[in-house]
PDB file of C-alpha atoms and ligand atoms in Angstrom:
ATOM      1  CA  UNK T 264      18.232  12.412  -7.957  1.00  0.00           C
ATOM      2  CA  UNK T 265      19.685  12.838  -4.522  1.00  0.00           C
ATOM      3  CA  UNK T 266      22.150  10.639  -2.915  1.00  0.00           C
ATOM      4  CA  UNK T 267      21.641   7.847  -1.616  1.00  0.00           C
ATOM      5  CA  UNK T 268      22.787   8.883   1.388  1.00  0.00           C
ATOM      6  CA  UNK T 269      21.278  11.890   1.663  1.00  0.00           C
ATOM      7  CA  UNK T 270      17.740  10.192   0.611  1.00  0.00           C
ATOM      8  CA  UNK T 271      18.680   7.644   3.685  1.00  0.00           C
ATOM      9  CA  UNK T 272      18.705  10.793   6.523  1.00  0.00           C
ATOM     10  CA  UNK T 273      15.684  11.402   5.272  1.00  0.00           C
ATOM     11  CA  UNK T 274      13.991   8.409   5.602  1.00  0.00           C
ATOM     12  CA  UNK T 275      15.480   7.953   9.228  1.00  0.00           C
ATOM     13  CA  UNK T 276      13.855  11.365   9.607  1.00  0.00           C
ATOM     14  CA  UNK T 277      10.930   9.503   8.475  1.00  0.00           C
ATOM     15  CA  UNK T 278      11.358   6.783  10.853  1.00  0.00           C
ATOM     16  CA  UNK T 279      11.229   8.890  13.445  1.00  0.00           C
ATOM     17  CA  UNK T 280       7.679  10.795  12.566  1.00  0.00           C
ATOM     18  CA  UNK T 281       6.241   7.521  12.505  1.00  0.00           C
ATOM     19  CA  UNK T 282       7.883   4.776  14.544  1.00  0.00           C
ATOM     20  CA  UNK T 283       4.637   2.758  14.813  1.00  0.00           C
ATOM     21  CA  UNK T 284       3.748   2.970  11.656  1.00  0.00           C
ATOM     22  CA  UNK T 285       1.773  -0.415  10.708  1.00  0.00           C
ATOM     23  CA  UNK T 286      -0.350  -2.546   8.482  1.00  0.00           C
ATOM     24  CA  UNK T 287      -4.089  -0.528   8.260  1.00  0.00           C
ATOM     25  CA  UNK T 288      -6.383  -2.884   6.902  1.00  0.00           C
ATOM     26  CA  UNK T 289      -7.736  -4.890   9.478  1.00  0.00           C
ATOM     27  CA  UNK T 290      -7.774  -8.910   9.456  1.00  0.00           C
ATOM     28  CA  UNK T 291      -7.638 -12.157  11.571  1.00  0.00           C
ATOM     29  CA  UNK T 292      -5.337 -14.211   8.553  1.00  0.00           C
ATOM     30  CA  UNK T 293      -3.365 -14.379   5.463  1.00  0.00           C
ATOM     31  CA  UNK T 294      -6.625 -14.956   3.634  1.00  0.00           C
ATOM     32  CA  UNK T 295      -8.583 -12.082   4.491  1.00  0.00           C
ATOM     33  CA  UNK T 296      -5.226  -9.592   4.263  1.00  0.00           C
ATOM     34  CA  UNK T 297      -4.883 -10.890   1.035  1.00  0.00           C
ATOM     35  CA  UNK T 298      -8.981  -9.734   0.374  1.00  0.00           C
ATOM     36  CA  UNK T 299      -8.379  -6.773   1.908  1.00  0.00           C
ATOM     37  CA  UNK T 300      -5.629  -5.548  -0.211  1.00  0.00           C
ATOM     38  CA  UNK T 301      -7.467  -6.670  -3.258  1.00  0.00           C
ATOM     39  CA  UNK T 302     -10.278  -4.854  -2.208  1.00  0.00           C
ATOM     40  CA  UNK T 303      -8.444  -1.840  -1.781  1.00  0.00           C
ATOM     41  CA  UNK T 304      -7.194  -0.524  -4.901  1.00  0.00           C
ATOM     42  CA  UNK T 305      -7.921   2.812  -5.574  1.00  0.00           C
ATOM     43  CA  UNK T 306      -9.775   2.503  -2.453  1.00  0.00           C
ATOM     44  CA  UNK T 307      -9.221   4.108   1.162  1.00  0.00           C
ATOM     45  CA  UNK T 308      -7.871   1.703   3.879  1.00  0.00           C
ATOM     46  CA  UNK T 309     -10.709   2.974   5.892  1.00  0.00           C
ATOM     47  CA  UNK T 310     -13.747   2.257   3.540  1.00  0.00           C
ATOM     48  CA  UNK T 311     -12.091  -1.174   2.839  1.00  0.00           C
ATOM     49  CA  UNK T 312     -12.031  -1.895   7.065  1.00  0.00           C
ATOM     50  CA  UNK T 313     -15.838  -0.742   7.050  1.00  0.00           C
ATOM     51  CA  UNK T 314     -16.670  -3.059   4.510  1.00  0.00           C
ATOM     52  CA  UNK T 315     -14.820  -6.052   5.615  1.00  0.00           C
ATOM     53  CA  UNK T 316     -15.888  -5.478   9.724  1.00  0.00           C
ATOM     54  CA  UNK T 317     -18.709  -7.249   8.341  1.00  0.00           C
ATOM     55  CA  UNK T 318     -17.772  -8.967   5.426  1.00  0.00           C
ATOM     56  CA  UNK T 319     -15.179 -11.464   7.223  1.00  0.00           C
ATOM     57  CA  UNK T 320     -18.036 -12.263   9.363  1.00  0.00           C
ATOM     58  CA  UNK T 321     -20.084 -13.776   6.905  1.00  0.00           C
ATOM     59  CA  UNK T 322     -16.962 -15.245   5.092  1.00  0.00           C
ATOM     60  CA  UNK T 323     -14.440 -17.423   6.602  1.00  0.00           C
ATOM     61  CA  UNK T 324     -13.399 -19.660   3.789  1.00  0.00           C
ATOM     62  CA  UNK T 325     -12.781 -20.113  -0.029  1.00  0.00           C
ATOM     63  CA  UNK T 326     -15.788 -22.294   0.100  1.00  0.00           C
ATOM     64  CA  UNK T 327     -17.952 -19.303   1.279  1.00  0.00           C
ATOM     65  CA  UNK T 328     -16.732 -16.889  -1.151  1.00  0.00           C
ATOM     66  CA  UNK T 329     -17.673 -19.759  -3.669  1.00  0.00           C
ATOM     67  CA  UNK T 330     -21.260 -20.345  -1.971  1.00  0.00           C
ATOM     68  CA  UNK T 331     -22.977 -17.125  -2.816  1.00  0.00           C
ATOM     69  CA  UNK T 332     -24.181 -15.835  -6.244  1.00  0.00           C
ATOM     70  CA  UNK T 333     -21.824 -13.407  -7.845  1.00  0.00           C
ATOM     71  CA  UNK T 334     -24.803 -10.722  -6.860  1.00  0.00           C
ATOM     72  CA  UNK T 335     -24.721 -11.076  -3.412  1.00  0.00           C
ATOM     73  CA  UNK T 336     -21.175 -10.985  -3.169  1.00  0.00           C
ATOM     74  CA  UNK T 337     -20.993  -7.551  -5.458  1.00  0.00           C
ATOM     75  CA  UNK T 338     -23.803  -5.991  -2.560  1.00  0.00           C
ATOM     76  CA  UNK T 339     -21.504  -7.061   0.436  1.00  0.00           C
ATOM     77  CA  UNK T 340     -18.910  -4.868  -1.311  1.00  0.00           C
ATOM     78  CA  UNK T 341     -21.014  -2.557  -3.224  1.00  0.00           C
ATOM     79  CA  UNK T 342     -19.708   1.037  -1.291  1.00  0.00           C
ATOM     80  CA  UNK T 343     -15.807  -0.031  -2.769  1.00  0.00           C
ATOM     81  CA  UNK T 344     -15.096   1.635  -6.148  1.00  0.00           C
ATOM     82  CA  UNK T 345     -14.752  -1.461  -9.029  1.00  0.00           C
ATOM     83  CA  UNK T 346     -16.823  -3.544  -6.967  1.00  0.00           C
ATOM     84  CA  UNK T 347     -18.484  -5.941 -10.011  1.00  0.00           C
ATOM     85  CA  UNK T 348     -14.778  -6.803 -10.986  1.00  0.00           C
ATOM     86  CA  UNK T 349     -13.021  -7.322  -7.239  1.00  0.00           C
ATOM     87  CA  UNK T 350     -15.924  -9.677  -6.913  1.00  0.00           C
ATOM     88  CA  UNK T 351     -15.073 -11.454 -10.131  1.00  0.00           C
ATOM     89  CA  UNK T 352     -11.355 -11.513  -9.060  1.00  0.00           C
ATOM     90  CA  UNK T 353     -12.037 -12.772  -5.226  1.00  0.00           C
ATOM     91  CA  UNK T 354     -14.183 -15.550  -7.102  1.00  0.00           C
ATOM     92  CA  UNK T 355     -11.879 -16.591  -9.326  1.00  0.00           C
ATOM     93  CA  UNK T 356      -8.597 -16.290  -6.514  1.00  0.00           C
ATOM     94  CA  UNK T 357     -10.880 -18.210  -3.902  1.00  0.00           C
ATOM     95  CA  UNK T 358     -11.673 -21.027  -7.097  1.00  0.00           C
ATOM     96  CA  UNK T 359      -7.847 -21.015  -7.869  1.00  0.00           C
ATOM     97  CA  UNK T 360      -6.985 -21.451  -3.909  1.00  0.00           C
ATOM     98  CA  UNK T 361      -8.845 -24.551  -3.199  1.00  0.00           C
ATOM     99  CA  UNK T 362      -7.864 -25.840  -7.018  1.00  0.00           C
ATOM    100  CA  UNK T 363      -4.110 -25.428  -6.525  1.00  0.00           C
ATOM    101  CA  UNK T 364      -3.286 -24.030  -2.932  1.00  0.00           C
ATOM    102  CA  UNK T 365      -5.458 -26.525  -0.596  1.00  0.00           C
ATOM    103  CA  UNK T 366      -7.487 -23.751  -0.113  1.00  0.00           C
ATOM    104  CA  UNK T 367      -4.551 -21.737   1.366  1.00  0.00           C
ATOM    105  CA  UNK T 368      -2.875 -18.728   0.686  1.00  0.00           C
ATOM    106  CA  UNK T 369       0.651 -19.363  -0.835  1.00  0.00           C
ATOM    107  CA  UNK T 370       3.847 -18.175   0.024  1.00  0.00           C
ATOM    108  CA  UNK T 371       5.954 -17.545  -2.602  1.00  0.00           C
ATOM    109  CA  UNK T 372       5.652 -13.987  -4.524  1.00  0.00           C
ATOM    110  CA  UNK T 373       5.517 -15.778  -8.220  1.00  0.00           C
ATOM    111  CA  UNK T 374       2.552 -18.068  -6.785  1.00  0.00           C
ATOM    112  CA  UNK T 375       0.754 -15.302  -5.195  1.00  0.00           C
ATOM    113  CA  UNK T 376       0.986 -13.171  -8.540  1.00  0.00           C
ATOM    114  CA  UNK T 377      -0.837 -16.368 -10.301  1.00  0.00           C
ATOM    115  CA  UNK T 378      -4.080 -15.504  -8.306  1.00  0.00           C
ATOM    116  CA  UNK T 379      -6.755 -12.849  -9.915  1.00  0.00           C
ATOM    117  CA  UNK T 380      -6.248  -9.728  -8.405  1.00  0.00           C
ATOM    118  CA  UNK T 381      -2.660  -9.806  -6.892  1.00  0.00           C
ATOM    119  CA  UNK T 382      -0.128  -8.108  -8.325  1.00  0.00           C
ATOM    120  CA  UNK T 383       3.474  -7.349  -7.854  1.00  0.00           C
ATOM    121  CA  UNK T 384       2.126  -4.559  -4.590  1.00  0.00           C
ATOM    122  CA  UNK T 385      -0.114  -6.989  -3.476  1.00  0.00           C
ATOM    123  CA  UNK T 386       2.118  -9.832  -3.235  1.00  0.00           C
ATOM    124  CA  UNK T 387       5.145  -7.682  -1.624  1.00  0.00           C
ATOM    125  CA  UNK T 388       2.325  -6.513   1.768  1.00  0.00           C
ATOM    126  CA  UNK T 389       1.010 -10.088   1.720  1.00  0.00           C
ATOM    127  CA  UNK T 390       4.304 -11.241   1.978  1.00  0.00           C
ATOM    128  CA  UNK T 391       5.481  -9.062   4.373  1.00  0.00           C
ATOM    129  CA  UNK T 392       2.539  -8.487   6.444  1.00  0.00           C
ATOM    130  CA  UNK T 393       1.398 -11.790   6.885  1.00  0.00           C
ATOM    131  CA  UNK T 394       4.399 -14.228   6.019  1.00  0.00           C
ATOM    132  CA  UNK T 395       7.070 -12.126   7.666  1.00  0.00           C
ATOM    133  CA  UNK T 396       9.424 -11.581   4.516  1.00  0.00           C
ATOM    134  CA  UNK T 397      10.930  -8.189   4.264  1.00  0.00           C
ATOM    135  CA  UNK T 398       9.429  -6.490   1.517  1.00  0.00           C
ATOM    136  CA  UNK T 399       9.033  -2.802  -0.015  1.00  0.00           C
ATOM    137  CA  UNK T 400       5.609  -2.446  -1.554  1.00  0.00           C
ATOM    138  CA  UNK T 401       5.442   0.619  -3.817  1.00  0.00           C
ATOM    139  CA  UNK T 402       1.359   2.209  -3.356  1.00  0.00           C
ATOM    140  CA  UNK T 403       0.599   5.877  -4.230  1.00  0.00           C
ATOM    141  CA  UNK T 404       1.816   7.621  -1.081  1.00  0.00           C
ATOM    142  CA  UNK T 405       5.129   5.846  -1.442  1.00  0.00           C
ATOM    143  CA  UNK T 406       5.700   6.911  -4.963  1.00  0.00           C
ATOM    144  CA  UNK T 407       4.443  10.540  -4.405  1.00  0.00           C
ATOM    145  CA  UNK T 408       6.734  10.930  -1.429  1.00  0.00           C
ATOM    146  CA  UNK T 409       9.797   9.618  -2.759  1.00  0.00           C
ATOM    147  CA  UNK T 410       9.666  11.560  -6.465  1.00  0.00           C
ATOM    148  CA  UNK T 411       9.088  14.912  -3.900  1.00  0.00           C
ATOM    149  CA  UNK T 412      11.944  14.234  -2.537  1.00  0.00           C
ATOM    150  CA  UNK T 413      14.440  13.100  -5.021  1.00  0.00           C
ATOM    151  CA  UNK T 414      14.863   9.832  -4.207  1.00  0.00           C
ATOM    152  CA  UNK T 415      13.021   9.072  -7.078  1.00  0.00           C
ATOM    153  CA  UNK T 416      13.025  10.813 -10.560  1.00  0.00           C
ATOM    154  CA  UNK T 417       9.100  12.144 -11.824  1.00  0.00           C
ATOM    155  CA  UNK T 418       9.568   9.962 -15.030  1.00  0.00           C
ATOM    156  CA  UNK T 419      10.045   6.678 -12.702  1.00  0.00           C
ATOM    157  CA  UNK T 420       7.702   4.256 -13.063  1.00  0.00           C
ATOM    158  CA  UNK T 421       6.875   2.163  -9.621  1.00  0.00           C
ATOM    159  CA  UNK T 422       9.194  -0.453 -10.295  1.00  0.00           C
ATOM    160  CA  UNK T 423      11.786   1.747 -10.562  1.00  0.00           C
ATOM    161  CA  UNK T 424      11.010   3.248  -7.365  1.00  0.00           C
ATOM    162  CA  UNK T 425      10.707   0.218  -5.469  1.00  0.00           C
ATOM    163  CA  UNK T 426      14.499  -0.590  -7.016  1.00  0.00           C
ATOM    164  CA  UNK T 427      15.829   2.564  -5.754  1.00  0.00           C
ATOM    165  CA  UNK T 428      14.265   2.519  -2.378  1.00  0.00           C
ATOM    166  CA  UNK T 429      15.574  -1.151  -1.756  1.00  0.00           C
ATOM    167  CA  UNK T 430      18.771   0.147  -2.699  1.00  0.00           C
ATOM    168  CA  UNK T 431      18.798   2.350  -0.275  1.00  0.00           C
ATOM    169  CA  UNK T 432      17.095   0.519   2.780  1.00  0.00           C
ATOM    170  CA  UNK T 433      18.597  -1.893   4.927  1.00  0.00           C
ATOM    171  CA  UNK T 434      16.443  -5.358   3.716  1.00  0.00           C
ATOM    172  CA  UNK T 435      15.529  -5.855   7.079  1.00  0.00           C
ATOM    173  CA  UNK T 436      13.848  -2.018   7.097  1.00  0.00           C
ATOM    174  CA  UNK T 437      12.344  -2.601   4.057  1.00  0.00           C
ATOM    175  CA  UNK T 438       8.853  -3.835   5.719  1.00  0.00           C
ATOM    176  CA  UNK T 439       8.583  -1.030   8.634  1.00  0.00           C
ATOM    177  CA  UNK T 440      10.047   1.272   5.913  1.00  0.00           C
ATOM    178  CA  UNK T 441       7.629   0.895   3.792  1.00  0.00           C
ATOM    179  CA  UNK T 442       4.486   1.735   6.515  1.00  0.00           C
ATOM    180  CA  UNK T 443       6.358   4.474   7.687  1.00  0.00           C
ATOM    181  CA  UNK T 444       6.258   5.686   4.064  1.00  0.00           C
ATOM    182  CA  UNK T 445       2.597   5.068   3.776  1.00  0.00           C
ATOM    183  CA  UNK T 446       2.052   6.843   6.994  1.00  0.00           C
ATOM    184  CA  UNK T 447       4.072  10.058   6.154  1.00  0.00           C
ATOM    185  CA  UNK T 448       2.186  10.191   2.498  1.00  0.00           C
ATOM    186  CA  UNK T 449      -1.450   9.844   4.260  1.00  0.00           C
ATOM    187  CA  UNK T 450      -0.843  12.002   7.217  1.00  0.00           C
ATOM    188  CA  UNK T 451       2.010  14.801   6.231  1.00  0.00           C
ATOM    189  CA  UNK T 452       3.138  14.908   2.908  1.00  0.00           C
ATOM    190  CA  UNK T 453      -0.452  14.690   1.417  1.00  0.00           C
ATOM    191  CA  UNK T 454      -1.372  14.263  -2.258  1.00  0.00           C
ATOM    192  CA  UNK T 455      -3.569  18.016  -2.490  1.00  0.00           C
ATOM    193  CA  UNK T 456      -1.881  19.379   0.762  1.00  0.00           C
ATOM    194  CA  UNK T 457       0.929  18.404   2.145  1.00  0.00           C
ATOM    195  CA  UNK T 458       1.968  19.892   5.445  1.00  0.00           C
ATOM    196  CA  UNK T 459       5.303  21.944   3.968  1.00  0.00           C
ATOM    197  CA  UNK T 460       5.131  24.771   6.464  1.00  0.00           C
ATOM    198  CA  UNK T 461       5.799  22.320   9.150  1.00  0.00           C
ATOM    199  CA  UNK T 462       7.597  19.305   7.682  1.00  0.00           C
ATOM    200  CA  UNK T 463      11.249  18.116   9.343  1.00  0.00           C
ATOM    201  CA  UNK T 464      12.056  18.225   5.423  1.00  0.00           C
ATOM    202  CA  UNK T 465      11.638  21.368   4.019  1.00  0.00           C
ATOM    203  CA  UNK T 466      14.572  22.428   3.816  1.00  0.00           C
ATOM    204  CA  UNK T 467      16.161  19.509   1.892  1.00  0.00           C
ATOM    205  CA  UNK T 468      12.925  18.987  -0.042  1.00  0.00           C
ATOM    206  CA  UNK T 469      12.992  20.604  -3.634  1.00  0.00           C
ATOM    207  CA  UNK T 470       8.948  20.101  -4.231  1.00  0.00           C
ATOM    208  CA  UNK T 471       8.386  21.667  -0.667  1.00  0.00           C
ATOM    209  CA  UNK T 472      10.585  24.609  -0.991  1.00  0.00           C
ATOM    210  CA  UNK T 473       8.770  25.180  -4.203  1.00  0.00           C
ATOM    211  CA  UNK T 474       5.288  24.966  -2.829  1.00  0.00           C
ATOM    212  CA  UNK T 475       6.517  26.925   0.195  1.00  0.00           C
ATOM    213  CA  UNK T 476       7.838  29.732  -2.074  1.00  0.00           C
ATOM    214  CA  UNK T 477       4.789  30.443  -3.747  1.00  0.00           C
ATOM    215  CA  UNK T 478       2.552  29.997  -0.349  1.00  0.00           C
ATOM    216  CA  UNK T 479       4.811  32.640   0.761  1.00  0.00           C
ATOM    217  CA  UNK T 480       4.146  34.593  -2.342  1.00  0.00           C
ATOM    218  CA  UNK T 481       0.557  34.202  -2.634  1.00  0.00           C
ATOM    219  CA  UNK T 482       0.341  35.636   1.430  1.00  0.00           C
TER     220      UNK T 482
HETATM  221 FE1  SF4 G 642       6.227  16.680   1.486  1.00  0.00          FE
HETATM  222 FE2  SF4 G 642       6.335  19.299   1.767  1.00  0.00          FE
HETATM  223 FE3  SF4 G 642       7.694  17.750   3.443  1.00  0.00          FE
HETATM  224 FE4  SF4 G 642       8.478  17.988   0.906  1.00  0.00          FE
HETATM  225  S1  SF4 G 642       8.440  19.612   2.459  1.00  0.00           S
HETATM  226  S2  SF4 G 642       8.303  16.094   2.076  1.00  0.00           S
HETATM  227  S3  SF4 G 642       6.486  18.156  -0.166  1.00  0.00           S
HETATM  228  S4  SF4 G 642       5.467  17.866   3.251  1.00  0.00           S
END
């Protein structure tokens, strides 16, 4: 693994790709963030903001989750991959919220992580995004990024990633950090092809120099 300075230049080099580097998923509230991340495991941020332009139309509420038949709501979210169990689990979170929650979402991590659905990533963008709390969520395109880098080892499993990067980040990064991560794993350093030949990293990078070796080679 790489310093932990060296693995900080590199995020500031980061930083500075993406300054504006945000939130994705569309929504009004804590409530429907909280949907939309559900929704969007294993699941593009742009199907999930297709399917919710009209989704949080029709629901505002708990209650209206809980109004339909577990049918209809599986059709309004049919085109998202797992759709017959995200419906089960925005059931069962929506029951669960007006049971325990007043029909609100909570704000506390270990409360969030009672609801169906939200895990440990889910918990950290809910409460960063929408509560404000600085928080590192660890998705795909974080973990890819920082194990090509260094900053992480292959064998590290995402909690160990999200350790290490908190480590490293100022806490009160740790929110824009983490888009800026997002961004640089969905528009540069892409899973299939990421954009080597003109990355600000290369040369520090040990999985780009590789890749750029044998592009070289193959030419
Ligand atoms: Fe990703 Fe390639 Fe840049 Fe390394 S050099 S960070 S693999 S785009």
């Amino acid at each position: 693994m790489i310093s932990k300075k060296r693995a900080l230049a590199m995020i500031d080099i980061i930083a500075n790709m993406f300054p504006d580097a945000e939130c994705e998923l569309k929504h009004n509230n804590a409530f429907e963030l909280t949907i939309a991340v559900l929704l969007s495991a294993q699941c593009t941020d742009n199907l999930v903001n297709r399917v919710t332009q009209s989704l949080f139309k029709k629901y505002k509420t708990p209650e209206d989750y809980l109004g339909v038949s577990d049918e209809e709501l599986q059709n309004d979210i049919r085109s998202i991959g797992l759709y017959r169990n995200k419906a089960k689990n925005i059931k069962k979170l929506c029951r669960s919220l007006i049971d325990q929650f007043d029909g609100q979402i909570p704000q506390t991590h270990q409360e969030l992580e009672s609801l169906a659905g939200v895990g440990h990533k889910t918990a950290n963008v809910v409460m960063s995004v929408a509560f404000g709390e600085p928080s590192l969520a660890v998705d795909t395109h974080v973990e890819r990024v920082s194990k090509r880098l260094g900053i992480n080892r292959w064998k590290d499993n995402v909690r160990q990633v999200e350790d290490r990067l908190c480590a490293i980040i100022p806490r009160e990064r740790w929110t824009k950090s983490h888009h800026q991560l997002i961004f640089f794993g969905r528009y540069h350093c892409l899973a299939k092809k990421p954009k080597c030949e003109m990355c600000p990293l290369l040369e520090d990078c040990r999985e780009g120099q590789k890749r750029y070796k044998t592009s070289l080679k193959e030419e």
